[in-house]
C-alpha cells in the first residue's frame, strides 16, 4: 500500500476527502503542530478541526506501521523459502495488524513444542495420513512403521500422539480458524469472575460471583475486574459454548476419525482457547483503557476551561486538622500578598482566635471570596468560614469549595519551590487553591494532569498513552484560550504551540529583562525562538495594551496585511478595533465576496472578522460562573425530592458526581440523567456544568446522596437511611 492508497483508506474510515488527509499529513511532516494547523491552515485541510487532525495522524501512523510490518513478515517468510504468491497476496491484502500476525504465526520461530519434537522424529508423514484417512485402523497399522530407536519413538501409541500433536498445532496456527474463533468468542463469550476467597471482605465483592457478555462489558467493570485479578482477589476467565467451536474446527480436516476428534479437542483446549482468551482479554482491556482515557481527557478539557473569576482578591484556605489551616491572600492579578495559619479545626480548635485573624485580613484587604480546599478537614473549615462570614456582616463576602486535587503535588514540585522558595508546601497549596479560582487554566497546567482527579481507573491504564492524551488536551485548551505573554508562567507557556520548556524559560527571562513585551515581533529576539517556532506560537500569544491592537487578537501576524486591506476597504483605522463603528461595518461584510477581493481564504477572513468583532475575547467568559455560597448545607437538611443547584465535578461511565455543597459529591446515576435512554453520560453533562438536581436518596450513615436530573417526588425513590 503506497501513501496515496493510505490517504484514501484514512479518508474512507473518517469520512473525509483524500486531499484533506494528504494535506494534513504533509503539514505535520513539515513540522507544524496540530493546534497551528487547525487554526491557521484551514484552507489547506478543508477546515479540519483538532479532533479530526489527531484521528488522521493516529490512523495514518497505524497504516504506516502495518505496511512496515507486512514488508518485514514477507521478508522473513521468504528467507525461509516458504513464501508463495498466494500467501504474499493475503499478507498485502490484510487491513489489520492481527491478520498479518495470524498469517505469520506458522512461520514464526518457536521454542521447542510437542509438535516440533514430533517433526524431529519424522512423524509428519503419519500426520498427513491421519488427516486424510477415514479408516482409523489403517492409521494405526501405519503407526507401527514409525516405531524404532533411531526415531526415539518407543511405541505405536507414541507415534500416533506425535502425529496428533503436529496436526493440533497446524490447526491452532491456521489464520482463518483463529479469526473465526476470535470473532465467535467475542460475540458469544462470557467474562466470568469468582472470589479466590469468598469469605474475605473486599472492594470486589460484587465480582465474587459475576459474569457478563464479553462484547457488552463496560470499561469501568473491565478495569475493576482486571485490578481485582492483579490484587489476587479474583479468578477470571472467558467462557464460551464449546460445541459450535469444535464443529467448526472439525471442518478444517477433509475427513473425520477418532484421532481427528481427539486432536481437535486437544488443540482447542490446550492451544487455541488460551491464546484467544489472552487476545480477547487484551482487546477488552485496550478498549476499556481507550474509553477511560477518553473520559479523563474530556473531563480534563472542561476542567481546564472553567471560567476564571476576574478582578477579585481571594483568601485561599488549605484545610487541615493537627497542623492547622494554611491561608494565603492573593490579589486580583494572582500576586500573593500574605500567608499564615489558623486553627479552627480539631483536635485543639482556636475558633475565636482564628476568627479574629480572618477579620483582620478582611479589614486589611478587599477580600470578596474565600476559597476553601475540599480535602481533609474541609467540612469543619467550611462551617467555620460560613459562621465567620455571618458574623462579619459583609453582604458581598461569599465562599466556594475548590477541588484541590493535585495541589499537594504542585506544592512539593520543583516549579512551586522556584515560584515560592520561602514558603513551605502547605502555604504554597493555599496560594494554589486561591489562584485556581481566579484562573483555573493558568494554575492547573502546573500540575501533572493525571493528578487533577477527574478520571476513572486512571492508574489502571497505559500510563504512556494516558500521558500523551492528557498532554494533547492541555495543549489544545491552552491554545484555544490563548496566553498573555506578559503574565504567563513558564508552565503555561510551554504548552503553547511550538514552544519547548527551554524556550518558555527564555521568554520569561527576556520579559524580566525588558519589563514587558510591547509587540509580538519582539519575541523574535528571544534566544532559541527561531522562525519556525515563531510561526507556530505567535498567533496564540497575546499582548494586551501593546503598540499594535492586533497583537491582542488570535489573528496571526502573517494575516496582518489582509487585515490592513480589509480596514482600508471599510474605510476605518486600526485604532477603531473594538468600537461599535467597526463592528457595524464588519457585520455587513459578505465573507466570500470580500475574500476574493482581498485575495485570501474565506475561512481565514471569517476568523479575522470574528477576532476584530471581539478583540481580547476569552472564550471561557461565556460559560456560567461558579456557584458561590454563604452558608453550609448539611446532609440532615436534605429531603427526598428537594431541588438543588450543583456543579458537575466528574463524569464517569455510570453517571456524574455533582457538588451540591456537601462534604462528598452526590451521584447522578446514568439512569437518572434524563427521561430518555442515555448511552453516554457525556452526551448530557460535562465537568463544570451548573445543573439542577433533585435529591433521590439519602444515606446519612455513609454520607452518600443519590441525585437525579429528572424531578423526583418524595416517596417515589429510596428513602433516608440512618
XYZ file of C-alpha atoms in Angstrom:
722
model
C 0.000 0.000 0.000
C 1.596 3.288 -1.070
C 0.987 6.684 0.533
C -1.782 7.685 -1.880
C -3.665 4.477 -1.052
C -3.174 5.161 2.660
C -4.646 8.642 2.221
C -7.684 7.024 0.603
C -8.088 4.414 3.349
C -7.866 7.002 6.155
C -10.255 9.300 4.299
C -12.768 6.468 3.889
C -12.569 5.493 7.565
C -13.001 9.062 8.836
C -15.474 10.338 6.227
C -13.002 12.836 4.770
C -11.579 13.563 1.337
C -8.187 12.054 0.404
C -6.894 15.550 -0.355
C -7.685 16.671 3.192
C -5.792 13.719 4.651
C -2.833 14.296 2.337
C -2.650 17.997 3.210
C -2.885 17.284 6.945
C -0.113 14.672 6.880
C 2.141 16.880 4.747
C 1.654 19.811 7.124
C 2.517 17.618 10.122
C 5.602 16.283 8.381
C 6.669 19.889 7.724
C 6.864 20.377 11.496
C 3.530 22.121 12.090
C 1.646 21.431 15.317
C -1.969 20.297 15.298
C -3.306 23.455 17.050
C -1.498 25.596 14.456
C -2.822 23.557 11.508
C -6.378 23.597 12.882
C -6.362 27.359 13.422
C -4.166 28.796 10.672
C -4.127 26.294 7.798
C -7.855 25.806 7.289
C -7.680 26.429 3.549
C -5.197 23.598 3.017
C -7.029 20.989 5.119
C -10.602 21.919 4.253
C -11.159 23.215 7.816
C -10.307 20.026 9.712
C -10.553 20.573 13.474
C -8.102 19.311 16.104
C -10.038 16.122 16.809
C -10.131 15.204 13.113
C -6.438 16.031 12.689
C -5.451 13.818 15.618
C -7.582 10.999 14.198
C -5.859 11.410 10.819
C -2.447 11.358 12.496
C -3.282 8.225 14.520
C -4.773 6.238 11.634
C -2.010 7.185 9.177
C 0.603 6.175 11.742
C -1.167 2.821 12.218
C -1.300 2.160 8.471
C 2.368 3.095 8.125
C 3.293 0.637 10.880
C 1.026 -2.001 9.282
C 2.741 -1.590 5.920
C 6.188 -1.814 7.502
C 5.165 -5.000 9.340
C 3.762 -6.554 6.149
C 7.059 -5.960 4.351
C 9.022 -7.394 7.277
C 6.832 -10.527 7.517
C 7.102 -11.144 3.767
C 10.884 -10.856 4.025
C 11.095 -13.230 6.996
C 8.930 -15.899 5.343
C 10.802 -15.513 2.057
C 14.119 -16.085 3.858
C 12.720 -19.438 4.981
C 11.932 -20.311 1.350
C 8.241 -20.748 2.178
C 6.703 -17.637 0.589
C 4.063 -18.372 -2.056
C 2.327 -15.902 -4.319
C -0.986 -16.633 -2.599
C 0.496 -16.016 0.867
C 2.133 -12.770 -0.280
C -1.213 -11.521 -1.648
C -3.027 -12.414 1.589
C -0.455 -10.559 3.660
C -0.582 -7.493 1.411
C -4.405 -7.525 1.461
C -4.580 -7.585 5.284
C -6.156 -4.490 6.823
C -5.312 -5.228 10.477
C -2.058 -5.996 12.220
C -3.724 -9.016 13.862
C -4.392 -10.544 10.424
C -0.736 -10.181 9.461
C 0.376 -11.808 12.713
C -2.082 -14.690 12.212
C -0.624 -15.356 8.753
C 2.920 -15.190 10.110
C 2.238 -17.454 13.104
C 3.072 -20.818 11.377
C 6.420 -19.374 10.260
C 7.372 -17.631 13.490
C 10.472 -19.129 15.177
C 9.311 -21.109 18.220
C 10.740 -22.630 21.303
C 10.510 -26.415 21.400
C 6.903 -27.669 21.294
C 5.316 -31.097 21.300
C 4.701 -30.708 17.578
C 8.280 -29.655 16.777
C 9.617 -32.679 18.714
C 7.276 -34.938 16.723
C 8.503 -33.417 13.459
C 12.109 -34.014 14.502
C 11.191 -37.685 14.996
C 9.956 -37.841 11.406
C 6.265 -38.256 12.223
C 4.948 -35.705 9.686
C 4.069 -38.396 7.047
C 1.960 -40.157 9.669
C 0.227 -36.859 10.480
C -0.605 -36.363 6.765
C -2.056 -39.863 6.579
C -4.071 -39.282 9.761
C -5.551 -36.065 8.332
C -6.637 -37.714 5.071
C -7.711 -41.248 6.060
C -11.222 -42.107 7.205
C -10.291 -45.593 8.470
C -8.602 -45.433 11.902
C -7.274 -48.986 11.632
C -5.251 -48.054 8.550
C -3.679 -45.212 10.543
C -2.872 -47.500 13.468
C -1.215 -50.008 11.147
C 0.912 -47.266 9.591
C 1.921 -46.032 13.046
C 3.752 -49.295 13.755
C 6.177 -48.479 10.944
C 7.338 -45.349 12.775
C 8.421 -47.165 15.930
C 12.165 -47.529 16.458
C 15.164 -46.385 18.478
C 16.560 -44.286 15.619
C 13.377 -42.162 15.699
C 13.187 -42.287 19.506
C 9.564 -43.488 19.151
C 9.001 -46.254 21.661
C 5.500 -47.365 20.608
C 2.738 -47.012 18.020
C 0.713 -45.029 20.589
C 3.593 -42.580 20.955
C 3.755 -42.231 17.164
C 0.011 -41.564 16.973
C 0.264 -38.983 19.761
C 3.107 -37.232 17.966
C 1.126 -37.103 14.716
C -1.868 -35.651 16.586
C 0.406 -33.031 18.180
C 1.566 -31.949 14.714
C -1.999 -31.613 13.419
C -3.174 -29.884 16.619
C -0.515 -27.220 16.181
C -1.271 -26.767 12.480
C -4.944 -26.314 13.328
C -4.147 -23.777 16.045
C -1.953 -21.751 13.670
C -4.393 -21.534 10.764
C -5.215 -17.849 10.172
C -8.831 -18.465 9.099
C -9.503 -20.713 12.092
C -8.059 -18.211 14.550
C -10.046 -15.385 13.001
C -13.296 -17.365 13.242
C -12.703 -18.497 16.854
C -11.708 -14.966 17.872
C -14.883 -13.466 16.414
C -17.065 -16.245 17.852
C -15.542 -15.792 21.324
C -16.019 -12.037 21.160
C -19.698 -12.375 20.239
C -20.601 -15.334 22.466
C -18.080 -15.367 25.308
C -18.792 -14.526 28.921
C -16.220 -12.968 31.200
C -16.603 -14.866 34.477
C -15.014 -13.875 37.780
C -15.033 -15.724 41.088
C -13.572 -14.927 44.503
C -10.301 -16.610 45.407
C -11.510 -16.494 48.995
C -15.296 -15.963 49.226
C -15.025 -15.288 52.974
C -12.661 -12.337 52.594
C -14.279 -8.890 52.570
C -13.023 -6.528 49.843
C -13.991 -3.816 47.372
C -14.536 -6.523 44.755
C -17.431 -8.384 46.378
C -19.799 -7.603 43.511
C -17.422 -9.615 41.297
C -17.256 -12.684 43.584
C -19.997 -14.417 41.549
C -20.065 -12.426 38.333
C -20.438 -12.947 34.602
C -21.152 -10.607 31.704
C -21.036 -10.894 27.889
C -17.561 -10.007 26.686
C -18.694 -7.587 23.977
C -21.121 -5.721 26.261
C -18.989 -5.261 29.369
C -18.469 -1.523 30.119
C -14.971 -0.212 30.553
C -15.177 0.563 34.268
C -16.127 -3.047 35.074
C -13.383 -4.432 32.823
C -10.771 -2.326 34.617
C -12.208 -3.168 38.047
C -12.053 -6.917 37.334
C -8.517 -6.546 35.978
C -7.453 -4.812 39.179
C -9.140 -7.446 41.347
C -7.291 -10.140 39.423
C -3.956 -8.296 39.780
C -4.503 -7.971 43.513
C -5.210 -11.730 43.630
C -8.747 -11.253 44.923
C -10.442 -12.666 41.813
C -10.070 -15.615 39.455
C -11.087 -14.525 35.957
C -11.676 -16.448 32.738
C -13.570 -16.237 29.465
C -16.153 -18.983 28.966
C -17.693 -19.832 25.590
C -20.017 -22.636 24.353
C -17.589 -25.241 23.002
C -19.754 -27.409 20.716
C -20.129 -24.862 17.874
C -16.391 -24.188 18.039
C -15.449 -27.870 17.846
C -17.829 -28.406 14.905
C -16.153 -25.552 13.072
C -12.692 -26.979 13.833
C -13.647 -30.441 12.537
C -14.288 -28.782 9.182
C -10.582 -27.959 8.904
C -9.904 -31.578 8.004
C -11.273 -33.394 4.925
C -12.135 -36.476 6.990
C -13.377 -37.242 10.469
C -11.980 -40.100 12.534
C -11.393 -40.717 16.261
C -7.896 -39.188 16.031
C -9.274 -36.015 14.473
C -11.915 -35.718 17.199
C -9.289 -36.143 19.915
C -6.714 -33.744 18.434
C -9.362 -31.084 17.684
C -10.469 -31.097 21.327
C -6.835 -31.003 22.452
C -5.900 -28.223 20.032
C -8.793 -26.062 21.158
C -8.367 -26.620 24.890
C -4.556 -26.573 25.047
C -3.562 -24.168 22.252
C -6.392 -22.164 20.681
C -8.649 -21.283 23.625
C -5.891 -19.994 25.970
C -4.330 -17.946 23.163
C -7.639 -16.466 22.012
C -8.658 -15.787 25.622
C -5.455 -13.780 26.119
C -6.188 -11.841 22.926
C -9.827 -11.210 23.937
C -8.824 -10.061 27.426
C -6.169 -7.841 25.858
C -8.728 -6.381 23.427
C -11.219 -5.789 26.255
C -8.529 -4.040 28.277
C -7.397 -1.969 25.306
C -10.946 -0.795 24.582
C -11.600 -0.138 28.283
C -8.395 1.887 28.505
C -9.341 3.884 25.426
C -12.716 4.696 26.974
C -11.188 5.585 30.348
C -8.587 7.804 28.671
C -11.291 9.424 26.551
C -13.404 10.169 29.643
C -10.400 11.535 31.537
C -9.381 13.668 28.551
C -12.840 15.168 28.042
C -13.244 15.839 31.756
C -9.811 17.447 31.900
C -10.573 19.734 28.965
C -13.763 21.004 30.583
C -11.989 21.423 33.932
C -9.212 23.459 32.322
C -11.743 25.652 30.528
C -13.681 26.616 33.665
C -14.454 30.345 33.645
C -11.931 32.499 35.510
C -13.103 34.693 38.374
C -11.527 38.018 37.438
C -10.871 41.175 39.405
C -11.330 39.634 42.864
C -8.978 39.470 45.824
C -9.238 35.931 47.207
C -8.455 34.325 50.554
C -7.400 30.736 49.881
C -7.546 28.199 52.712
C -5.939 24.745 52.697
C -7.821 22.831 55.434
C -6.106 20.523 57.924
C -6.561 19.212 61.451
C -3.463 18.953 63.654
C -1.192 21.282 61.667
C -3.828 23.992 61.213
C -5.393 25.563 58.118
C -2.835 27.388 55.993
C -4.167 30.537 54.302
C -2.990 32.899 51.584
C -4.357 36.242 50.370
C -3.966 36.688 46.610
C -4.741 39.968 44.829
C -6.787 40.308 41.629
C -3.708 39.636 39.464
C -2.785 36.427 41.303
C 0.028 38.051 43.295
C 0.488 36.624 46.792
C 0.038 39.338 49.443
C 0.244 37.481 52.752
C 0.247 33.923 54.128
C -0.361 32.414 57.551
C -2.087 29.699 59.567
C -5.233 29.474 61.708
C -6.552 26.657 63.931
C -10.349 26.441 63.595
C -10.456 22.610 63.456
C -9.904 19.730 65.915
C -8.077 18.385 67.817
C -7.377 21.748 69.558
C -9.568 24.328 67.829
C -8.867 28.019 68.462
C -12.033 29.294 66.829
C -12.268 32.806 68.268
C -8.585 33.461 67.673
C -8.990 32.198 64.085
C -11.994 34.462 63.509
C -10.038 37.487 64.713
C -7.288 36.678 62.221
C -9.787 36.410 59.344
C -11.476 39.692 60.401
C -8.022 41.328 60.373
C -7.476 40.136 56.803
C -10.939 41.337 55.743
C -10.138 44.799 57.135
C -6.690 44.902 55.544
C -7.504 43.587 52.058
C -10.568 43.950 49.757
C -11.352 40.211 50.006
C -14.642 39.229 48.342
C -14.271 35.458 48.074
C -12.903 32.791 50.398
C -11.777 29.650 48.519
C -11.684 26.505 50.686
C -9.944 23.348 49.508
C -12.076 20.198 49.539
C -9.516 17.896 51.226
C -9.101 16.701 54.804
C -10.988 18.865 57.361
C -12.851 20.665 54.577
C -16.248 20.212 56.230
C -15.174 21.689 59.557
C -13.336 24.527 57.815
C -16.389 25.285 55.676
C -18.568 25.521 58.796
C -16.043 27.912 60.354
C -15.908 30.066 57.205
C -19.720 30.241 56.915
C -20.028 31.304 60.563
C -17.254 33.888 60.142
C -18.987 35.358 57.075
C -22.268 35.664 59.018
C -20.531 37.429 61.903
C -18.593 39.752 59.580
C -21.834 41.318 58.335
C -20.342 41.728 54.849
C -23.080 41.101 52.299
C -20.615 40.936 49.410
C -18.458 38.205 51.009
C -19.018 34.622 49.831
C -17.131 31.333 49.851
C -16.653 28.465 47.445
C -15.297 24.934 47.816
C -12.442 24.430 45.359
C -11.348 20.995 44.152
C -7.803 20.808 45.470
C -6.839 17.557 43.674
C -3.182 17.789 42.766
C -2.491 20.871 44.900
C -0.163 18.898 47.168
C 1.604 17.514 44.097
C 2.175 21.056 42.845
C 3.209 22.462 46.226
C 6.006 19.880 46.556
C 7.156 20.292 42.946
C 10.337 21.944 41.705
C 8.194 24.564 39.974
C 6.448 25.546 43.222
C 9.779 25.750 45.059
C 11.121 28.074 42.356
C 7.946 30.190 42.493
C 7.763 30.391 46.318
C 11.178 29.440 47.708
C 10.417 30.945 51.141
C 7.116 29.098 51.710
C 6.508 25.588 52.980
C 4.436 23.159 50.889
C 1.142 23.749 52.746
C 1.262 27.519 52.277
C 2.033 27.023 48.585
C -1.126 24.882 48.420
C -3.187 27.721 49.873
C -1.885 30.066 47.168
C -2.660 27.461 44.502
C -6.233 26.991 45.805
C -6.891 30.754 45.574
C -5.369 31.012 42.107
C -7.355 28.002 40.851
C -10.465 30.071 41.342
C -9.015 33.158 39.630
C -7.658 31.346 36.558
C -8.107 27.551 36.578
C -6.170 27.031 33.355
C -3.085 29.021 34.367
C -2.870 27.199 37.703
C -3.805 23.663 36.684
C -1.172 23.492 33.941
C 1.424 23.467 36.732
C 0.169 20.060 37.868
C 0.628 16.641 36.319
C -2.722 16.192 34.506
C -3.065 12.688 35.999
C -3.365 14.265 39.459
C -6.361 16.552 38.888
C -8.961 13.954 39.923
C -11.408 13.895 37.012
C -10.885 10.379 35.665
C -11.847 6.817 36.464
C -9.348 3.998 36.938
C -6.594 6.228 35.549
C -3.954 4.204 37.407
C -5.101 1.026 35.660
C -4.491 2.180 32.095
C -1.371 2.560 29.993
C 0.390 5.489 31.629
C 2.248 6.304 28.421
C -0.952 6.550 26.353
C -2.747 8.419 29.139
C 0.115 10.899 29.452
C 0.201 11.547 25.698
C -3.561 12.062 25.520
C -3.684 14.413 28.505
C -0.734 16.431 27.188
C -2.663 16.909 23.933
C -5.716 18.053 25.900
C -3.764 20.629 27.904
C -2.039 21.877 24.755
C -5.393 22.162 22.987
C -7.032 24.046 25.882
C -4.137 26.484 26.288
C -4.046 27.329 22.593
C -7.842 27.579 22.404
C -7.844 30.260 25.105
C -4.595 31.995 24.167
C -1.891 33.184 26.535
C -0.986 36.652 27.807
C 2.747 36.573 27.116
C 3.381 39.300 29.714
C 1.882 37.401 32.663
C 2.144 33.703 31.733
C 4.300 31.335 33.765
C 6.820 29.011 32.150
C 4.440 26.136 32.940
C 1.712 27.763 30.855
C 3.985 28.953 28.035
C 5.445 25.508 27.373
C 2.012 24.259 26.307
C 1.745 26.931 23.615
C 2.070 25.545 20.086
C 5.734 25.047 19.165
C 7.216 26.298 22.469
C 9.543 23.964 24.379
C 10.293 24.172 28.114
C 13.638 25.856 27.456
C 12.094 28.454 25.116
C 9.360 29.127 27.702
C 12.054 29.899 30.304
C 13.830 32.147 27.832
C 10.604 34.091 27.182
C 10.121 34.723 30.908
C 13.786 35.656 31.309
C 13.577 38.107 28.398
C 10.371 39.580 29.837
C 12.128 40.176 33.156
C 14.950 41.928 31.312
C 12.824 44.321 29.226
C 9.901 44.804 31.622
C 7.165 43.645 29.230
C 6.748 42.874 25.559
C 5.202 45.721 23.581
C 4.906 43.935 20.206
C 4.737 40.341 19.078
C 7.765 40.935 16.868
C 9.926 41.422 19.971
C 9.625 37.696 20.670
C 11.916 37.061 17.703
C 14.727 38.324 19.944
C 14.159 35.532 22.496
C 17.064 33.036 22.385
C 16.231 29.740 20.598
C 12.860 31.078 19.431
C 13.558 30.638 15.712
C 11.452 31.383 12.650
C 9.532 28.075 12.727
C 8.780 28.343 16.441
C 7.674 31.960 15.966
C 5.322 30.916 13.155
C 3.792 28.136 15.279
C 3.365 30.028 18.556
C 2.820 33.683 17.832
C -0.876 33.537 16.955
C -1.610 32.003 20.357
C 0.339 34.612 22.329
C -1.461 37.842 23.253
C -0.084 41.279 24.122
C -2.680 43.462 25.839
C -2.145 47.243 25.955
C 0.669 46.904 23.425
C 1.663 49.064 20.479
C -0.374 47.129 17.906
C -4.053 46.423 18.714
C -3.923 43.300 16.512
C -1.428 41.724 18.938
C -4.205 41.105 21.486
C -6.228 39.064 18.978
C -5.802 35.482 17.686
C -5.063 36.906 14.225
C -1.688 35.568 13.024
C 0.867 38.235 12.023
C 1.079 36.593 8.587
C -2.509 37.856 8.088
C -1.880 41.422 9.248
C -1.591 42.630 5.600
C -5.034 41.114 4.937
C -6.430 42.997 7.959
C -4.909 46.247 6.690
C -6.533 45.763 3.268
C -9.844 44.892 4.939
C -9.777 48.010 7.115
C -8.940 50.075 4.037
C -11.911 48.594 2.175
C -14.127 49.500 5.141
C -12.508 52.958 5.417
C -11.619 52.557 9.103
C -8.331 52.637 11.035
C -6.664 50.069 13.301
C -7.469 52.338 16.255
C -11.160 51.669 15.593
C -10.754 47.992 16.595
C -13.253 47.252 19.345
C -15.501 50.222 18.527
C -19.194 49.988 17.518
C -18.400 51.669 14.183
C -16.057 48.893 13.108
C -18.380 46.211 14.483
C -21.276 47.546 12.396
C -19.105 47.644 9.275
C -17.812 44.096 9.826
C -21.309 42.666 10.278
C -22.223 43.891 6.796
C -19.246 42.166 5.128
C -20.001 39.277 2.749
C -17.072 36.928 3.510
C -16.911 35.214 0.109
C -17.044 38.421 -1.913
C -14.556 40.211 0.339
C -12.170 37.204 0.425
C -11.973 37.232 -3.372
C -11.266 40.962 -3.326
C -8.588 40.636 -0.619
C -7.088 37.503 -2.215
C -7.315 35.415 0.923
C -9.181 32.281 2.004
C -12.776 32.518 3.179
C -12.111 30.591 6.467
C -9.199 32.900 7.308
C -11.311 36.002 6.621
C -14.153 34.676 8.773
C -11.701 34.159 11.654
C -10.290 37.666 11.164
C -13.769 39.216 11.269
C -14.647 37.215 14.402
C -11.411 38.343 16.097
C -11.990 42.004 15.183
C -15.562 41.892 16.453
C -14.391 40.704 19.876
C -10.724 41.630 20.382
C -9.232 40.260 23.576
C -12.124 37.799 23.966
C -11.639 34.895 26.358
C -13.949 32.043 25.275
C -14.220 30.886 28.898
C -16.112 34.043 29.852
C -19.179 32.761 28.025
C -19.559 29.812 30.446
C -21.709 30.064 33.589
C -19.915 31.431 36.646
C -19.193 29.066 39.559
C -21.685 28.762 42.409
C -20.744 30.821 45.463
C -22.217 30.110 48.910
C -22.617 31.962 52.172
C -23.886 29.146 54.400
C -23.321 25.421 54.896
C -25.627 22.724 53.568
C -25.765 19.640 55.824
C -26.960 16.194 54.810
C -29.528 16.454 57.588
C -31.036 19.454 55.747
C -31.944 17.317 52.728
C -35.198 15.556 51.952
C -36.299 13.381 49.056
C -37.487 15.493 46.135
C -35.561 18.599 47.257
C -34.300 20.654 44.292
C -30.749 21.996 44.350
C -28.273 23.627 42.018
C -24.874 21.984 41.727
C -21.616 21.845 39.786
C -20.564 18.733 37.885
C -17.176 17.681 39.329
C -16.540 14.416 37.480
C -18.170 12.366 34.723
C -17.687 8.594 34.573
C -19.173 5.695 32.612
C -22.022 5.179 35.055
C -23.020 8.776 35.763
C -21.802 12.106 37.129
C -20.656 13.378 40.517
C -22.206 16.736 41.416
C -21.092 19.186 44.101
C -24.205 20.411 45.886
C -22.330 21.905 48.850
C -21.890 18.771 50.956
C -18.587 17.225 52.025
C -18.987 14.486 49.415
C -20.350 14.958 45.913
C -23.708 13.383 45.102
C -24.005 10.816 42.317
C -26.423 11.178 39.430
C -26.609 7.639 38.062
C -26.813 7.364 34.288
C -30.373 6.036 34.629
C -31.420 9.309 36.309
C -29.835 11.751 33.873
C -32.781 12.051 31.521
C -36.248 10.687 30.840
C -34.768 9.322 27.630
C -32.242 6.486 27.394
C -28.696 7.795 27.873
C -25.875 5.785 26.308
C -23.044 8.043 27.471
C -23.224 10.497 30.420
C -21.067 12.916 28.419
C -23.929 13.300 25.979
C -25.779 15.050 28.825
C -23.224 16.818 31.052
C -19.585 17.854 31.187
C -17.265 18.830 34.045
C -18.065 22.335 35.245
C -21.695 22.378 34.123
C -24.122 24.070 36.502
C -27.130 21.723 36.765
C -30.464 21.471 38.539
C -30.752 18.224 40.518
C -33.264 16.602 42.823
C -32.440 14.514 45.884
C -33.356 10.884 45.118
C -31.818 9.003 48.057
C -30.042 9.815 51.316
C -27.684 7.571 53.290
C -26.760 9.559 56.399
C -24.538 6.843 57.857
C -22.304 6.598 54.791
C -22.802 10.291 53.911
C -23.973 9.424 50.418
C -26.601 11.249 48.417
C -28.204 9.965 45.235
C -29.286 12.706 42.864
C -31.500 12.894 39.811
C -31.608 15.302 36.893
C -35.253 14.322 36.459
C -37.690 15.742 39.057
C -38.256 13.378 41.991
C -41.397 13.294 44.137
C -40.984 12.271 47.777
C -41.943 8.626 48.213
C -41.115 7.658 44.619
C -37.431 6.974 45.280
C -35.348 5.368 48.022
C -35.884 6.819 51.468
C -33.449 8.162 54.030
C -31.095 5.568 55.585
C -29.987 6.407 59.115
